[in-house]
Structure formats: structure tokens, C-alpha cells
Short mmCIF file of C-alpha atoms in Angstrom, two decimals:
data_model
loop_
_atom_site.label_atom_id
_atom_site.label_comp_id
_atom_site.label_asym_id
_atom_site.label_seq_id
_atom_site.Cartn_x
_atom_site.Cartn_y
_atom_site.Cartn_z
CA MET X 1 53.93 63.12 140.20
CA ARG X 2 56.80 62.77 142.65
CA ALA X 3 55.55 62.21 146.20
CA ASP X 4 58.81 63.50 147.72
CA LEU X 5 58.31 66.88 146.06
CA ALA X 6 54.68 66.98 147.18
CA VAL X 7 55.93 66.68 150.76
CA SER X 8 58.71 69.27 150.25
CA TYR X 9 56.64 71.93 148.51
CA GLY X 10 53.00 70.93 148.85
CA ASP X 11 52.19 72.59 152.19
CA GLU X 12 53.32 76.05 151.07
CA ARG X 13 50.42 78.44 150.56
CA LEU X 14 50.66 80.14 147.17
CA PRO X 15 48.42 82.12 144.81
CA ARG X 16 46.61 80.43 141.94
CA TYR X 17 47.83 83.32 139.78
CA THR X 18 44.55 84.23 138.14
CA SER X 19 46.07 87.72 138.26
CA TYR X 20 49.44 89.28 138.90
CA PRO X 21 49.84 91.02 141.26
CA THR X 22 47.21 89.09 143.21
CA ALA X 23 44.15 90.55 144.92
CA PRO X 24 45.68 90.89 148.43
CA HIS X 25 47.90 93.63 146.98
CA PHE X 26 44.99 95.77 145.76
CA SER X 27 44.81 99.21 147.40
CA PRO X 28 41.91 101.59 148.25
CA SER X 29 43.94 104.33 146.53
CA ILE X 30 42.35 103.05 143.30
CA GLY X 31 38.71 104.15 143.36
CA GLY X 32 35.81 105.01 141.09
CA ASP X 33 37.45 108.13 139.63
CA THR X 34 40.48 106.12 138.55
CA TYR X 35 38.30 103.39 137.06
CA ALA X 36 36.27 105.99 135.13
CA ARG X 37 39.45 107.46 133.69
CA TRP X 38 40.77 104.03 132.72
CA LEU X 39 37.47 103.17 131.01
CA ALA X 40 37.49 106.41 129.04
CA GLU X 41 41.07 105.73 127.93
CA LEU X 42 40.33 102.31 126.41
CA PRO X 43 41.62 102.18 122.82
CA ALA X 44 39.07 102.37 120.01
CA GLY X 45 39.66 98.79 118.81
CA ALA X 46 39.57 97.18 122.24
CA SER X 47 37.36 94.15 122.88
CA ALA X 48 36.20 93.01 126.29
CA SER X 49 34.94 90.12 128.35
CA LEU X 50 32.23 90.55 130.96
CA TYR X 51 32.05 88.89 134.37
CA LEU X 52 28.85 89.15 136.43
CA HIS X 53 28.95 88.10 140.07
CA VAL X 54 25.71 86.89 141.69
CA PRO X 55 26.52 86.52 145.43
CA PHE X 56 23.50 84.50 146.56
CA CYS X 57 22.83 80.84 147.38
CA ARG X 58 19.90 78.95 148.93
CA GLU X 59 22.21 77.24 151.42
CA MET X 60 25.88 77.42 152.32
CA CYS X 61 28.28 74.73 151.17
CA TRP X 62 30.81 74.55 153.98
CA TYR X 63 33.84 74.19 151.69
CA CYS X 64 32.96 77.37 149.75
CA GLY X 65 35.57 80.10 149.36
CA CYS X 66 33.43 82.47 147.29
CA HIS X 67 31.86 85.80 148.22
CA THR X 68 28.25 84.70 148.69
CA GLN X 69 25.42 84.78 151.22
CA ILE X 70 22.30 82.79 151.92
CA VAL X 71 19.06 84.42 150.79
CA ARG X 72 15.45 83.29 151.18
CA ARG X 73 13.65 86.37 149.86
CA ASP X 74 13.48 86.65 146.09
CA GLU X 75 12.91 90.41 146.40
CA LEU X 76 16.57 90.82 147.41
CA ILE X 77 17.70 88.94 144.31
CA ALA X 78 15.43 91.03 142.08
CA ALA X 79 16.77 94.27 143.59
CA TYR X 80 20.35 93.10 143.03
CA GLN X 81 19.57 92.25 139.39
CA ARG X 82 18.27 95.79 138.86
CA THR X 83 21.48 97.17 140.38
CA LEU X 84 23.55 95.02 138.03
CA ARG X 85 21.64 96.41 135.05
CA SER X 86 22.27 99.97 136.27
CA GLU X 87 25.98 99.28 136.68
CA ILE X 88 26.22 97.82 133.18
CA VAL X 89 24.65 100.97 131.68
CA GLN X 90 26.88 103.19 133.84
CA VAL X 91 30.10 101.46 132.73
CA ALA X 92 29.05 101.46 129.06
CA ASP X 93 28.22 105.18 129.24
CA THR X 94 31.64 105.87 130.79
CA ILE X 95 33.37 104.01 127.94
CA GLY X 96 31.30 106.08 125.53
CA ARG X 97 30.72 103.46 122.84
CA ARG X 98 29.49 99.90 122.37
CA ILE X 99 32.69 97.93 122.89
CA LYS X 100 32.94 94.43 121.36
CA VAL X 101 32.38 91.51 123.74
CA GLU X 102 33.71 88.00 123.08
CA HIS X 103 33.05 86.26 126.42
CA ILE X 104 30.41 86.60 129.15
CA HIS X 105 30.68 84.64 132.38
CA PHE X 106 28.11 84.48 135.19
CA GLY X 107 29.68 83.43 138.49
CA GLY X 108 28.61 83.18 142.08
CA GLY X 109 27.17 82.18 144.36
CA THR X 110 24.47 80.69 142.21
CA PRO X 111 23.71 82.83 139.12
CA THR X 112 20.68 80.68 138.24
CA ILE X 113 19.05 81.74 141.51
CA MET X 114 17.62 84.67 139.53
CA ALA X 115 14.11 84.46 138.12
CA PRO X 116 14.22 83.35 134.46
CA GLU X 117 12.71 86.63 133.23
CA ALA X 118 15.25 88.59 135.29
CA PHE X 119 18.12 86.66 133.72
CA ALA X 120 16.70 87.39 130.25
CA GLU X 121 16.40 91.12 131.08
CA LEU X 122 20.00 91.18 132.27
CA MET X 123 21.21 89.59 129.04
CA ALA X 124 19.14 92.07 127.00
CA THR X 125 20.72 94.96 128.90
CA MET X 126 24.20 93.68 128.10
CA ARG X 127 23.37 93.32 124.42
CA ARG X 128 22.09 96.92 124.29
CA ALA X 129 25.10 98.29 126.18
CA PHE X 130 27.78 96.27 124.37
CA PHE X 131 28.27 94.70 120.95
CA VAL X 132 28.07 91.03 121.96
CA LEU X 133 29.54 89.14 119.02
CA PRO X 134 27.40 86.35 117.51
CA THR X 135 30.29 83.95 118.26
CA ALA X 136 30.63 85.03 121.90
CA GLU X 137 30.92 82.35 124.56
CA ILE X 138 28.25 82.91 127.23
CA ALA X 139 28.86 80.72 130.26
CA VAL X 140 26.86 80.25 133.47
CA GLU X 141 27.83 78.51 136.71
CA ILE X 142 25.03 76.18 137.87
CA ASP X 143 24.00 74.42 141.06
CA PRO X 144 22.22 71.30 139.70
CA ARG X 145 20.13 71.05 142.87
CA THR X 146 18.15 74.22 142.13
CA LEU X 147 18.09 74.57 138.33
CA THR X 148 14.59 74.67 136.79
CA ALA X 149 13.36 73.92 133.29
CA ASP X 150 12.15 77.53 132.96
CA MET X 151 15.66 78.80 133.73
CA VAL X 152 17.17 76.47 131.14
CA GLU X 153 14.74 77.87 128.55
CA ALA X 154 15.65 81.45 129.51
CA MET X 155 19.32 80.58 129.14
CA ARG X 156 18.69 79.04 125.72
CA LEU X 157 16.78 82.07 124.47
CA SER X 158 19.49 84.38 125.84
CA GLY X 159 22.23 82.63 123.88
CA VAL X 160 23.97 80.76 126.68
CA ASN X 161 26.22 78.11 125.16
CA ARG X 162 28.30 76.83 128.09
CA ALA X 163 27.37 75.67 131.59
CA SER X 164 29.65 74.81 134.52
CA LEU X 165 28.11 72.38 136.99
CA GLY X 166 29.26 72.14 140.57
CA VAL X 167 29.73 68.43 141.33
CA GLN X 168 32.66 68.32 143.80
CA SER X 169 32.03 64.69 144.88
CA PHE X 170 29.35 62.04 144.41
CA ASP X 171 30.32 60.33 147.68
CA PRO X 172 27.32 60.77 150.06
CA VAL X 173 29.60 60.68 153.12
CA VAL X 174 31.68 63.54 151.74
CA GLN X 175 28.55 65.41 150.64
CA ARG X 176 27.07 65.34 154.13
CA ALA X 177 30.38 66.51 155.61
CA ILE X 178 30.39 69.60 153.35
CA ASN X 179 26.63 70.29 153.52
CA ARG X 180 26.07 69.68 149.82
CA VAL X 181 23.93 66.63 149.18
CA GLN X 182 23.52 66.23 145.42
CA SER X 183 22.65 62.93 143.79
CA PHE X 184 24.10 61.61 140.57
CA GLU X 185 20.54 61.48 139.22
CA GLN X 186 20.02 65.21 139.84
CA THR X 187 23.22 66.01 137.97
CA ALA X 188 22.37 63.67 135.07
CA CYS X 189 18.92 65.24 134.73
CA VAL X 190 20.42 68.74 134.48
CA VAL X 191 22.97 67.64 131.87
CA ASP X 192 20.14 66.15 129.83
CA MET X 193 18.06 69.36 130.10
CA LEU X 194 21.01 71.50 128.99
CA ARG X 195 21.81 69.36 125.98
CA ARG X 196 18.17 69.23 124.92
CA ALA X 197 18.26 73.06 125.01
CA ASP X 198 21.33 73.06 122.73
CA ILE X 199 23.58 74.36 125.53
CA ALA X 200 26.27 72.07 124.26
CA GLY X 201 29.31 73.05 126.32
CA VAL X 202 29.16 71.29 129.70
CA ASN X 203 31.88 71.60 132.37
CA PHE X 204 32.13 69.76 135.70
CA ASP X 205 33.89 71.07 138.82
CA LEU X 206 35.49 68.45 141.09
CA ILE X 207 37.34 68.94 144.39
CA TYR X 208 39.90 66.76 146.17
CA GLY X 209 41.08 67.12 149.76
CA LEU X 210 37.55 67.25 151.21
CA PRO X 211 36.62 65.68 154.56
CA HIS X 212 36.42 61.87 154.49
CA GLN X 213 37.61 61.84 150.87
CA THR X 214 39.79 58.92 149.74
CA VAL X 215 41.44 57.89 146.49
CA ALA X 216 38.68 55.30 146.04
CA SER X 217 35.88 57.83 146.49
CA CYS X 218 37.61 60.26 144.12
CA LEU X 219 37.90 57.58 141.45
CA ASP X 220 34.27 56.58 141.91
CA THR X 221 33.22 60.22 141.41
CA VAL X 222 35.33 60.42 138.24
CA ARG X 223 33.85 57.16 136.93
CA ARG X 224 30.30 58.40 137.42
CA ALA X 225 31.08 61.84 136.03
CA LEU X 226 32.61 60.33 132.88
CA ALA X 227 29.33 58.54 132.22
CA LEU X 228 27.81 62.00 131.59
CA ALA X 229 30.61 62.91 129.12
CA PRO X 230 31.29 66.57 130.02
CA ASP X 231 33.51 68.55 127.68
CA ARG X 232 35.75 69.88 130.45
CA PHE X 233 36.69 69.19 134.04
CA SER X 234 38.09 71.64 136.57
CA VAL X 235 39.77 69.82 139.47
CA PHE X 236 40.60 71.94 142.52
CA GLY X 237 42.24 71.19 145.84
CA TYR X 238 40.06 72.20 148.78
CA ALA X 239 41.43 75.37 150.44
CA HIS X 240 40.72 75.19 154.17
CA VAL X 241 40.94 78.78 155.46
CA PRO X 242 38.51 78.95 158.41
CA ASP X 243 40.07 82.20 159.66
CA PHE X 244 38.86 83.89 156.46
CA LYS X 245 35.74 81.82 155.75
CA LYS X 246 33.96 81.31 159.07
CA HIS X 247 31.51 78.70 157.73
CA GLN X 248 34.47 76.38 157.05
CA ARG X 249 34.66 75.91 160.82
CA MET X 250 31.71 73.54 160.37
CA ILE X 251 34.15 71.11 158.75
CA ASN X 252 35.89 68.71 161.13
CA GLU X 253 39.60 69.23 160.51
CA ALA X 254 40.36 65.79 161.95
CA VAL X 255 38.84 64.11 158.89
CA LEU X 256 40.60 66.26 156.30
CA PRO X 257 43.17 64.37 154.17
CA ASP X 258 46.79 65.28 154.92
CA GLY X 259 49.33 66.44 152.35
CA PRO X 260 50.38 63.03 150.99
CA ALA X 261 46.73 61.92 150.80
CA ARG X 262 45.80 65.08 148.85
CA HIS X 263 48.69 64.37 146.51
CA ASP X 264 47.49 60.80 145.94
CA GLN X 265 43.93 62.00 145.26
CA ALA X 266 45.08 64.64 142.77
CA CYS X 267 47.24 62.05 140.97
CA ALA X 268 44.45 59.50 140.84
CA ILE X 269 41.93 61.96 139.39
CA ALA X 270 44.40 63.29 136.81
CA ASN X 271 45.45 59.82 135.68
CA ALA X 272 41.84 58.63 135.40
CA LEU X 273 40.83 61.61 133.27
CA LYS X 274 43.85 61.29 131.00
CA GLU X 275 43.18 57.57 130.57
CA ALA X 276 39.64 58.51 129.53
CA GLY X 277 41.08 60.66 126.72
CA TYR X 278 41.02 64.13 128.29
CA VAL X 279 43.94 66.49 127.76
CA GLN X 280 45.47 67.90 130.94
CA ILE X 281 45.61 71.67 130.68
CA GLY X 282 47.70 73.70 133.06
CA LEU X 283 47.27 73.32 136.78
CA ASP X 284 43.74 72.01 137.13
CA HIS X 285 41.78 71.69 133.87
CA PHE X 286 41.07 68.75 131.59
CA ALA X 287 39.32 68.91 128.22
CA ARG X 288 38.35 66.71 125.32
CA PRO X 289 40.98 66.90 122.55
CA ASP X 290 38.58 68.69 120.17
CA ASP X 291 37.43 71.21 122.79
CA SER X 292 38.44 74.84 122.15
CA MET X 293 40.45 74.92 125.39
CA ALA X 294 42.49 71.88 124.39
CA VAL X 295 43.08 73.44 120.97
CA ALA X 296 44.23 76.70 122.59
CA PHE X 297 46.59 74.75 124.85
CA GLU X 298 48.04 72.93 121.82
CA GLU X 299 48.42 76.20 119.87
CA ARG X 300 49.93 78.03 122.87
CA THR X 301 47.19 80.67 122.89
CA LEU X 302 45.69 79.67 126.26
CA ARG X 303 45.13 82.53 128.71
CA ARG X 304 44.50 82.80 132.44
CA ASN X 305 42.25 85.27 134.24
CA PHE X 306 39.89 85.41 137.21
CA GLN X 307 37.77 82.61 135.72
CA GLY X 308 40.86 80.38 135.55
CA TYR X 309 42.07 78.99 132.22
CA THR X 310 40.30 80.50 129.25
CA THR X 311 40.37 80.80 125.47
CA ASP X 312 39.49 84.47 125.90
CA LYS X 313 41.94 86.77 124.07
CA ALA X 314 40.45 90.10 125.22
CA GLU X 315 42.78 92.40 127.16
CA VAL X 316 39.84 94.01 128.98
CA LEU X 317 37.74 92.23 131.59
CA LEU X 318 34.83 94.22 132.99
CA GLY X 319 33.54 92.97 136.34
CA PHE X 320 29.98 93.67 137.50
CA GLY X 321 28.43 93.03 140.89
CA ALA X 322 29.54 93.04 144.50
CA SER X 323 33.22 91.97 144.89
CA ALA X 324 33.67 91.59 141.10
CA ILE X 325 37.20 92.17 139.78
CA GLY X 326 38.05 93.66 136.41
CA ARG X 327 41.25 94.12 134.46
CA LEU X 328 42.14 96.93 132.07
CA PRO X 329 45.46 97.69 130.37
CA GLN X 330 46.20 100.15 133.18
CA GLY X 331 45.51 97.75 136.07
CA TYR X 332 42.95 95.98 138.23
CA VAL X 333 39.77 97.19 139.91
CA GLN X 334 37.50 95.51 142.45
CA ASN X 335 33.99 96.50 143.47
CA GLU X 336 32.75 96.88 147.02
CA VAL X 337 32.48 93.41 148.57
CA GLN X 338 29.44 94.13 150.76
CA ILE X 339 26.22 94.07 148.75
CA GLY X 340 24.76 97.07 150.57
CA ALA X 341 27.80 99.28 149.96
CA TYR X 342 27.93 98.16 146.32
CA ALA X 343 24.24 98.97 145.77
CA GLN X 344 24.57 102.38 147.45
CA CYS X 345 27.36 103.39 145.07
CA ILE X 346 25.44 102.38 141.97
CA SER X 347 22.16 103.97 143.12
CA ALA X 348 24.08 107.22 143.73
CA GLY X 349 25.40 107.12 140.17
CA ARG X 350 28.97 106.29 141.21
CA LEU X 351 31.17 103.43 140.05
CA ALA X 352 31.42 100.89 142.90
CA THR X 353 35.22 100.50 142.78
CA ALA X 354 36.57 99.98 146.30
CA LYS X 355 40.20 99.14 145.54
CA GLY X 356 42.55 98.19 142.76
CA TYR X 357 46.09 98.20 141.49
CA GLY X 358 47.92 100.25 138.87
CA LEU X 359 50.37 98.10 136.91
CA THR X 360 54.04 99.02 136.56
CA ASP X 361 56.26 97.94 133.67
CA ASP X 362 57.88 95.34 135.94
CA ASP X 363 54.44 93.98 136.90
CA ARG X 364 53.51 93.56 133.23
CA LEU X 365 56.76 91.70 132.51
CA ARG X 366 56.34 89.35 135.46
CA ALA X 367 52.64 88.87 134.70
CA ASP X 368 53.53 87.66 131.19
CA ILE X 369 56.14 85.24 132.52
CA ILE X 370 53.81 83.87 135.20
CA GLU X 371 50.92 83.47 132.77
CA ARG X 372 53.06 81.47 130.32
CA ILE X 373 54.35 79.24 133.13
CA MET X 374 50.81 78.63 134.38
CA CYS X 375 49.46 77.98 130.86
CA GLU X 376 52.35 76.18 129.17
CA PHE X 377 54.49 74.79 132.03
CA GLY X 378 57.34 76.89 130.72
CA ALA X 379 58.39 80.24 129.37
CA ASP X 380 60.81 81.64 126.79
CA LEU X 381 62.30 84.30 129.05
CA GLY X 382 64.42 85.74 126.24
CA ASP X 383 61.42 86.36 124.01
CA ILE X 384 59.20 87.72 126.81
CA CYS X 385 61.90 90.01 128.20
CA ALA X 386 62.73 91.32 124.71
CA ARG X 387 59.10 92.35 124.23
CA HIS X 388 59.27 94.30 127.49
CA GLY X 389 62.70 95.83 126.96
CA ALA X 390 64.24 93.79 129.79
CA GLU X 391 67.17 91.40 130.20
CA PRO X 392 66.47 87.73 131.03
CA GLU X 393 69.67 87.51 133.08
CA ALA X 394 68.39 90.21 135.46
CA MET X 395 65.03 88.48 135.75
CA LEU X 396 66.63 85.13 136.57
CA LYS X 397 68.92 86.78 139.11
CA SER X 398 65.90 88.24 140.91
CA ALA X 399 64.15 84.84 141.04
CA SER X 400 66.02 83.42 144.04
CA ARG X 401 63.22 80.91 144.77
CA LEU X 402 64.05 79.26 141.43
CA LYS X 403 67.40 77.80 142.57
CA PRO X 404 66.09 74.99 144.81
CA LEU X 405 63.46 74.12 142.20
CA ILE X 406 66.25 73.63 139.65
CA SER X 407 68.33 71.65 142.15
CA ASP X 408 65.36 69.36 142.90
CA GLY X 409 64.71 68.74 139.20
CA VAL X 410 61.37 70.54 139.21
CA VAL X 411 62.61 73.08 136.65
CA ARG X 412 64.96 72.77 133.70
CA LEU X 413 66.70 75.86 132.36
CA ASP X 414 68.11 75.70 128.82
CA GLY X 415 69.64 79.09 128.15
CA ASP X 416 66.73 81.51 128.55
CA LYS X 417 64.09 78.82 128.13
CA LEU X 418 62.44 77.54 131.30
CA ALA X 419 60.44 74.30 131.47
CA VAL X 420 58.70 72.54 134.34
CA ALA X 421 59.59 68.83 134.42
CA ARG X 422 56.68 66.66 133.33
CA ASP X 423 56.57 64.73 136.60
CA SER X 424 56.59 68.00 138.58
CA ARG X 425 53.86 69.93 136.80
CA PHE X 426 51.65 69.75 139.87
CA LEU X 427 54.12 72.29 141.36
CA VAL X 428 53.57 74.86 138.62
CA ARG X 429 52.36 77.41 141.20
CA SER X 430 55.68 77.03 143.04
CA VAL X 431 57.55 77.78 139.80
CA ALA X 432 55.35 80.78 139.00
CA ALA X 433 55.88 82.09 142.54
CA ALA X 434 59.62 82.30 141.85
CA PHE X 435 58.89 85.34 139.67
CA ASP X 436 56.44 86.97 142.10
CA ALA X 437 58.10 90.12 143.44
CA HIS X 438 55.17 90.80 145.79
CA LEU X 439 54.93 87.38 147.45
CA ASP X 440 55.07 87.36 151.24
CA PRO X 441 55.57 83.71 152.30
CA GLY X 442 54.83 84.60 155.91
CA LYS X 443 51.20 85.47 155.22
CA GLN X 444 48.70 82.59 155.02
CA LEU X 445 46.54 84.25 152.36
CA HIS X 446 46.34 81.46 149.82
CA SER X 447 45.59 77.76 149.37
CA ARG X 448 48.13 74.94 149.60
CA ALA X 449 50.33 74.37 146.58
CA VAL X 450 49.06 70.74 146.34
#
């Protein structure tokens, strides 16, 4: 990584491009009636992925940027689970047939906050409503501090085969500063339970740029995490947006690392993981060479959606739960964010869509370019434009933000083929943003580029 470029571009706030256009551009003009029509129009051979959002936690981690709330009463969680089951049936009935499902992802919040029997019922509902393929990846995000043996058994019996563990940092000083105290021993115990239950795919989430974090503490976290041999790592830069996430005001901004320090931490983590044999994938993922994600990266079939980098090839993503986002060939839809409003829609027999976005031909073209840049650090503009009936020259002419990136050596352009320089790959979001026709640099809606 080039430190000079981190200073030049790193402070800019840019999307992570898990969609294009991004969620801030969704409009309330797309509602439940539109979603119902889009579902009914899905082609007969379409396959889908399912995302289920569980917006509850036992306590708030102050760095969190997710839609979640603290809950003490299990009755509220049980009621939400019943609403999820109703929504699943409602969406399946609107489609009118049991569509094939290749991926299921439980996100949060803390999905494993549900009672084990409730989780099993939810999985059974999905299997009745959809044709979940025997080879489907079923992944669950886990807080190691609250996972029980009974929940692990319910996951095993339900066919879960991948678990993502929130680790963030093993430094106790950092943990106290973000209100997430989680020992290495707790994490190791959960990894052992999962592997004993034949839930073989284990991912770790790490964060840099947290309060009091240093290069040394980051490397110590990596060293300890490697001892547990996860299959994948996701490494994210902390996004401090206290105007949008009020609980982040509990973090003392004076002890947050500055831009160059964040850059050094990101470099140190990436180098340590690569030295340990992990393949760097896109912006923020690392995987063992034999892992399916590393294989997809090598074969240029890697995709990107609201779960980040994925091996999922389905063109349809159905989102369930409050705030959940889905994608269909026609565009994006997002459910009501507030749990009460979401539940009211479903109990009234209405789809809970609150807003969305209908894709244009230009959006689809730019989405393909941005996805290839994010997944492969480059794009064959000639090939992509030809598939969309467009001219690469016109696309390059519209990408005015690309010129300084080329001048600074971040991007190389060989004819119609674009490539991000190897030592500048940490700026891949800056390159993708050059093709974003909707980007408003004046709005502080996103996280820092580095």
C-alpha cells in the first residue's frame, strides 16, 4: 500500500458497493404492490438466495452500524420469529411456486438470540416454502458471548454449514472502549463447539480503526485468531458516523486512530494474513486457498451483494425481516426499518416494502462494471459494454473521477481494459466510485475509503 495515496484519497467517504445504486437512493415510490408484481414476474428457472434479518442484541456494541436494538424479553423475539415465518409464506405465495434456493444467510443483530426451537421452526418454514437445495450454503452470524450448546445443536439439525463469528479485537483495552468484552477463550470454545457439530465453515470478522487500537494490538489479534484456523476473515475499517448511529457517541473520538494510523493497521493485518497463507479477496476478505471463495476469486466468478463478497450466483435475493433489502432483476426493495411498522404490514397481509429502486439500463451497465472492479480489481469495459449494447468510450468519458486516479498510478488503462495497480488495491472503492453516476461527494453518508 502507498501511504501517500492513503492520505490523498483515504478520508473520502464512499459506498462499499454491496449494491448499485446504493441504499440512500432508494425511494418510497417503490412499495409492496411493486414488489408483488416483481415477484410474480420472476422467470420460471430463477433461483434465489434468502437473507433473514434478526434485529436484536442483548447489549449494544458501541461501534455497531447495523439496524438492531437491545431486548431483554424473549417474548418480543418469539413474536418477531412468528412474523418472519408469516412473511416467508407470504412472499412464497406471491411467487406462486417453490423457487430454488442456493444460499441462506441469517444476519443481525444476533440471529442466535432466538430460542433453538424457534430457529428450527424458521428453517422448517423456509424448506416448506422454497426448494432449498441439498448443497445450499446456510450461514449464521454469531456472537460468541451468548451462543449456547442447544443452539449449536439446533443449527446442526437445521443444516447450517457456515458460521461467522464477531471477533473485532482481542485487545481488552479496545474491547472495553467499544463495550464488547469477549475473551479469546470464549471464542475458542465456540469454534470447538461448531466444529464438533460438523459446522465446518468458520469465518471471523475483524475491525481496524477502533478506539485505542494500534498496529501491535491488531497483529496480536491476528496472531491469536490464526491459532483457531478460521476458513475466512472479513476485515473492516470502523465507520464512525455518530450523527446516524447515536450510540457511537459513547466512543471517545480523541482516541480514534487517524487516517495514516488506519492505513498502517489495514496494511499490517493484510500482510499478516497473507503471510499465513490466506488469499486476499477484493476489498476486505481473506480465505484459505482451498476455500470456495478463494476458488471463485481465482476463477473470476466471485460476486458481491448485501452480505459482501459471495460465491452466490443467484440473480434474486429475497430479504426478510425489518430493514431487510432484496434484489430482483427489476430492482431493489427494502422492508420497513422499524420493527413495529414491519410487523403491522405482515399481520395485515401486506408485503412490508417501504422503499426501493427500479433499475435502468444504465444502472445495470454501471452495476456490472462496479461489481467486476470490486471483485477482480479490474474490468474489461469493452466486453461489459458490448453485453449491454453500450460503447466503452462513452462510459470512460463519463467517468471524470477516473482521470486523477490514472495520473496518480492507481489505475492502469490498456485500451478498454481497466486494472487497479497492485499497490493501490486498498483504493478499489475510489475506482468503483468513478463509475457511480449517482454519487454525491458532498453528503457524508458512507464510511471512509480507508
